[in-house]
């Protein structure tokens, strides 16, 4: 989907006259081709975050699973949803990666996105989840009840980490008396060290780093929302899905094959990490990987949505069906 | 202010020789102001030095950088900060050495330089033209003042989703953010420059019935040029900061996205090495823009007083 | 009568173009079906609902307090350092590359480093504002002090005016037009950095709110926050003009007489 000339202009005027100057200077950006009507493979760009969870895509590219489906896949790193979601909506990315809670909220606000596949799953151990694990250094901070009145760092407020922490407190009957502050994940070990926060909701490779400095896990994690629960997804825009159903279908097939393969061959998935991250030597052998089993159903997705409703981030479960079917 | 010491020629007193930086034009440019004389700049007509010219300025500059490196080396070694979060300078340097051997790194530097160069070119062109136009027409100047003040403090960063939506995540988005931030210093400096035209020259030009074009070329342009050059220098450093910021947030290829990748991989020394490269680029940009300024203004006896409007 | 007319005219100038731009936005956005460009009336409604409630105390006031502290810090430190660097050319040569180096480091990269030293509280945010907005003050002051008239400097020397008295009666007045230019530039940068600093490790503030809205896809609210920033910027700029016309009255008079204006 590419922008109509007029809408592009209105956008430019709405912001500033400058945008037009830029547009004039560099022609049009906007949507790249996604149709793939011509010969050769269909070129698609994925909006991703440089984290461990997306290893299957890189593995699938290496293994040729996408080429099998006549797809030429490129990934582009982003800092997060602020760029990935608008990138997918505008057609600059054909697909994007996001945690599911953000997608529920987006759907609740009528952002035209559609889920195409599971992204990654929580582990089955509350004390060992690579994608989201609460860690602390204070020896007196061991149980969920100890969190009362404490300050906890999360990388984004009003998102999946709120849901993980609030739902676990609720499950354990602990009053929600925890202060959440935003700290970027790479800065969490330092903040914890300096005592600026009492605990951090952190992910790999930083979980291992905190552990190495004598930190320990608390039973609050993505796994404590539900064992093996899918917490993230690959998504596309409604417009792209309507226009290119066959590309979506081929991409989903290749992606699911990659996810299954990565889930079954953790060693190969680990080896892939070093191809797209700059991990320190040896880290890729020890990090905790998420699960990647792609088969899912509405109920599984809805159980996370229910926790999101309970945390007060969305009103009802409507976004689930819309995310799956719009 | 109880004592008014009379000044000759406004605020900056003595006329300085050609080749030194012209005084700042006023104007609330969205960027750092004038900077001190370039290392090694020839300052004929400068003041008497406290201690001779034994050491050239450039060498002193190098010494300053060395001191900074020394401080960075010592801080973690004496345990003021954990070396895990701020590694000693030697670690950063060796990470930089590793990086310099890779093609990807130079690609990133080039991508950042491209974003900076194109963005700056657009800003300077747009700022100059609009500045001349708005500055020369009184009613336009009055009518746009409030809008300019309204738009200027809006951080480029807040425009990220918008940029991505309109231009995707490639070079165009980066340019939008770079241009949005670096356009203001150029525009404002230009406005002040046009304001500063000598009334006598203006009246003379009117008497001789010079065409608008000739007036622009021979009266307005020479006056405004030093102001413009200052604006360009300000814009140059702002553009660099924004190019890297855009890469960091949007993920367009460049030093910024490399920094983001290093951060999320917990590759701390590599992250600092990239930050050092960014800073070094800043020093380079400063030297470059000063050299350009010096060339362009070689005819200009920088003795105009600042206009603080 | 004339006063009234002038007042009306300046009001018209103040609001004329913004009104036209808003009308354009209104017209275009009403025709756009894009999620990220809600119609203007939605934004304005969101503006009222968002910022005229408890958020003023929760977000705007803390932001402005940090802005004031950071800006004051930038001005004080910038002028002090600028006077020192402006009077010692060798010291200036020593420091310039280092200063240029730090100036080129983008705030989002600098913030994590600053967190190591100053934590994640308000101190960090104020320091971020200072590190970003000190440059125009510092560099303009340096330049202003460098340019002090030789005759004046010699006069002061022969009258043995030194130290604090020299600073108060010669250096600062002579450099004040330049310092004010720097202060003015610093103001808008300080505002931008206020927003950026609140995008990290925050729990309140205008910047924090904008990011929050962006993340939760509350797009009209996000735009209303950007609108608010513009308004704050405009208000601060008007305030500053007031301050400037008072502080530099002598200088403007001098300039006008030099230019043969009344």
Coordinates of C-alpha atoms in Angstrom, one line a residue, chain A residues 63-299:
Chain A
X63 CA 18.1 -22.5 5.9
X64 CA 16.3 -21.2 2.8
X65 CA 12.8 -21.8 4.2
X66 CA 11.7 -18.4 2.9
X67 CA 13.4 -18.9 -0.5
X68 CA 11.4 -22.1 -0.8
X69 CA 8.3 -20.0 -0.8
X70 CA 9.8 -17.6 -3.3
X71 CA 10.3 -14.9 -0.7
X72 CA 13.4 -12.6 -0.4
X73 CA 13.3 -11.5 3.2
X74 CA 15.2 -8.6 4.7
X75 CA 15.0 -7.5 8.4
X76 CA 15.3 -4.0 9.7
X77 CA 16.0 -3.2 13.3
X78 CA 13.9 -0.7 15.2
X79 CA 13.9 0.5 18.8
X80 CA 10.3 -0.8 19.2
X81 CA 6.7 -0.3 18.4
X82 CA 6.9 3.5 17.9
X83 CA 8.5 2.8 14.6
X84 CA 7.5 -0.7 13.7
X85 CA 3.7 -0.3 13.9
X86 CA 3.5 2.9 11.8
X87 CA 6.0 1.2 9.5
X88 CA 3.7 -1.8 9.0
X89 CA 0.6 0.4 8.7
X90 CA 2.2 2.6 6.0
X91 CA 3.4 -0.5 4.1
X92 CA 7.1 0.3 4.5
X93 CA 7.4 -3.0 6.4
X94 CA 5.2 -5.9 5.1
X95 CA 5.4 -7.6 8.5
X96 CA 6.4 -6.6 12.0
X97 CA 7.2 -8.2 15.3
X98 CA 5.6 -7.0 18.5
X99 CA 4.5 -8.3 21.9
X100 CA 0.8 -9.2 22.0
X101 CA -0.2 -6.8 24.7
X102 CA 0.8 -3.8 22.5
X103 CA -1.2 -5.4 19.6
X104 CA -4.3 -5.8 21.8
X105 CA -4.0 -2.1 22.7
X106 CA -3.5 -1.1 19.1
X107 CA -6.5 -3.1 18.0
X108 CA -8.5 -1.6 20.8
X109 CA -7.7 1.8 19.3
X110 CA -8.6 0.6 15.8
X111 CA -5.1 0.4 14.4
X112 CA -5.5 -1.6 11.2
X113 CA -3.2 -4.6 12.0
X114 CA -3.7 -8.3 11.8
X115 CA -1.8 -11.1 13.5
X116 CA -0.3 -13.7 11.2
X117 CA 1.7 -16.0 13.5
X118 CA 3.0 -16.6 17.0
X119 CA 6.2 -14.7 17.6
X120 CA 7.6 -16.5 20.7
X121 CA 6.4 -18.2 23.8
X122 CA 7.1 -18.0 27.5
X123 CA 9.0 -20.8 29.2
X124 CA 7.4 -23.3 31.6
X125 CA 9.4 -22.1 34.6
X126 CA 8.5 -19.0 36.5
X127 CA 12.1 -18.7 37.7
X128 CA 13.7 -19.0 34.3
X129 CA 12.2 -17.0 31.4
X130 CA 14.6 -15.4 28.9
X131 CA 12.1 -13.0 27.5
X132 CA 10.9 -11.5 30.7
X133 CA 12.2 -12.3 34.2
X134 CA 12.1 -10.3 37.4
X135 CA 15.5 -10.2 39.0
X136 CA 16.7 -8.7 42.3
X137 CA 20.0 -8.4 44.3
X138 CA 18.6 -7.9 47.7
X139 CA 18.7 -11.2 49.6
X140 CA 15.5 -10.3 51.5
X141 CA 13.6 -10.0 48.2
X142 CA 12.7 -13.6 47.4
X143 CA 9.0 -14.0 47.1
X144 CA 6.1 -12.2 45.3
X145 CA 4.9 -10.9 48.7
X146 CA 8.3 -9.3 49.3
X147 CA 7.6 -6.9 46.5
X148 CA 5.1 -4.8 48.5
X149 CA 6.2 -1.2 48.5
X150 CA 9.2 -1.9 46.2
X151 CA 10.3 -0.1 43.1
X152 CA 10.5 -2.2 40.0
X153 CA 12.1 -1.2 36.6
X154 CA 10.3 -2.1 33.4
X155 CA 11.4 -1.1 29.9
X156 CA 7.9 0.3 29.0
X157 CA 5.0 1.2 31.2
X158 CA 1.4 0.3 30.2
X159 CA 2.6 -2.7 28.3
X160 CA 3.2 -6.4 28.7
X161 CA 5.5 -6.0 31.7
X162 CA 2.7 -4.3 33.7
X163 CA 0.5 -7.3 32.8
X164 CA 3.1 -9.8 33.9
X165 CA 3.7 -8.1 37.2
X166 CA 0.1 -7.2 38.1
X167 CA -1.3 -10.5 37.2
X168 CA 1.3 -12.4 39.2
X169 CA 0.7 -10.1 42.2
X170 CA -3.0 -10.8 41.9
X171 CA -2.6 -14.5 41.5
X172 CA -0.6 -14.5 44.8
X173 CA -3.0 -12.3 46.6
X174 CA -0.4 -9.6 47.1
X175 CA -1.9 -6.0 47.1
X176 CA -0.7 -4.0 44.1
X177 CA 1.6 -1.7 46.0
X178 CA 4.5 -1.8 43.6
X179 CA 6.0 1.3 41.9
X180 CA 7.0 0.8 38.3
X181 CA 9.5 3.0 36.7
X182 CA 10.7 3.0 33.1
X183 CA 14.4 2.1 32.5
X184 CA 15.7 0.9 29.2
X185 CA 16.7 -2.8 29.5
X186 CA 20.4 -2.2 28.7
X187 CA 20.6 0.2 31.7
X188 CA 18.8 -2.1 34.1
X189 CA 21.9 -4.0 35.5
X190 CA 23.5 -0.7 36.4
X191 CA 20.3 0.7 38.0
X192 CA 19.9 -2.4 40.1
X193 CA 23.6 -2.3 41.1
X194 CA 23.3 1.3 42.2
X195 CA 20.1 0.5 44.2
X196 CA 18.1 3.0 42.1
X197 CA 15.5 0.2 41.8
X198 CA 14.8 -2.9 43.9
X199 CA 14.1 -5.3 41.1
X200 CA 14.2 -5.3 37.3
X201 CA 11.9 -7.0 34.7
X202 CA 14.7 -8.0 32.3
X203 CA 15.4 -10.1 29.3
X204 CA 18.4 -12.0 27.8
X205 CA 21.3 -11.4 27.4
X206 CA 21.0 -9.0 30.4
X207 CA 19.4 -11.7 32.6
X208 CA 22.6 -13.7 32.4
X209 CA 24.6 -10.5 33.1
X210 CA 22.6 -9.8 36.3
X211 CA 23.0 -13.4 37.4
X212 CA 26.7 -13.2 36.9
X213 CA 26.8 -10.3 39.3
X214 CA 25.0 -12.2 41.9
X215 CA 21.4 -11.4 41.1
X216 CA 18.7 -13.9 41.6
X217 CA 15.3 -14.5 40.0
X218 CA 11.9 -14.0 41.6
X219 CA 8.9 -16.0 40.5
X220 CA 7.5 -13.2 38.4
X221 CA 8.0 -13.6 34.7
X222 CA 6.2 -14.1 31.4
X223 CA 6.0 -17.8 32.3
X224 CA 4.0 -16.8 35.4
X225 CA 1.3 -15.4 33.2
X226 CA 0.9 -18.9 31.8
X227 CA 3.3 -21.7 31.0
X228 CA 4.4 -21.6 27.3
X229 CA 2.0 -18.8 26.7
X230 CA 2.5 -17.0 23.4
X231 CA 3.5 -13.4 24.4
X232 CA 4.4 -12.0 21.0
X233 CA 3.3 -12.1 17.4
X234 CA 4.2 -11.4 13.8
X235 CA 1.6 -9.1 12.2
X236 CA 0.8 -7.3 9.0
X237 CA -1.5 -4.5 8.0
X238 CA -5.1 -5.2 7.1
X239 CA -4.7 -3.5 3.8
X240 CA -1.6 -5.6 2.9
X241 CA -3.4 -8.8 4.0
X242 CA -6.4 -8.0 1.8
X243 CA -4.3 -7.1 -1.2
X244 CA -1.7 -9.9 -1.0
X245 CA -3.3 -12.9 0.6
X246 CA -0.9 -15.3 -1.1
X247 CA 2.2 -13.5 0.1
X248 CA 0.8 -13.6 3.6
X249 CA 0.0 -17.2 3.2
X250 CA 3.5 -18.0 1.9
X251 CA 5.2 -15.9 4.5
X252 CA 3.2 -17.6 7.3
X253 CA 4.1 -21.1 6.0
X254 CA 7.8 -20.3 5.8
X255 CA 7.7 -18.6 9.2
X256 CA 6.0 -21.5 10.9
X257 CA 8.5 -23.9 9.4
X258 CA 11.3 -21.7 10.7
X259 CA 9.7 -21.5 14.2
X260 CA 9.2 -25.2 14.4
X261 CA 12.8 -25.8 13.2
X262 CA 14.2 -23.4 15.7
X263 CA 12.1 -24.9 18.5
X264 CA 13.4 -28.4 17.6
X265 CA 17.1 -27.4 17.1
X266 CA 18.0 -25.0 19.9
X267 CA 21.7 -25.3 19.1
X268 CA 21.3 -24.0 15.6
X269 CA 19.1 -21.2 17.0
X270 CA 21.9 -20.3 19.4
X271 CA 24.4 -20.3 16.6
X272 CA 22.2 -17.9 14.6
X273 CA 22.2 -15.3 17.5
X274 CA 25.8 -14.4 16.8
X275 CA 24.9 -13.6 13.1
X276 CA 22.6 -10.7 14.0
X277 CA 23.6 -9.7 17.6
X278 CA 27.0 -8.7 18.9
X279 CA 26.9 -10.9 22.0
X280 CA 30.1 -11.3 24.0
X281 CA 31.9 -14.6 23.6
X282 CA 30.1 -17.6 25.1
X283 CA 26.9 -15.8 25.9
X284 CA 24.9 -17.4 23.1
X285 CA 25.6 -20.9 24.7
X286 CA 24.0 -20.0 28.0
X287 CA 21.1 -17.7 27.4
X288 CA 17.6 -19.0 28.1
X289 CA 15.7 -19.3 24.8
X290 CA 12.0 -18.7 24.5
X291 CA 9.6 -21.4 23.0
X292 CA 8.7 -21.0 19.4
X293 CA 6.0 -23.6 18.7
X294 CA 3.7 -21.7 16.2
X295 CA 0.5 -23.8 16.6
X296 CA -2.0 -21.7 18.5
X297 CA -5.8 -21.1 18.9
X298 CA -8.0 -18.3 19.9
X299 CA -8.3 -19.4 23.5

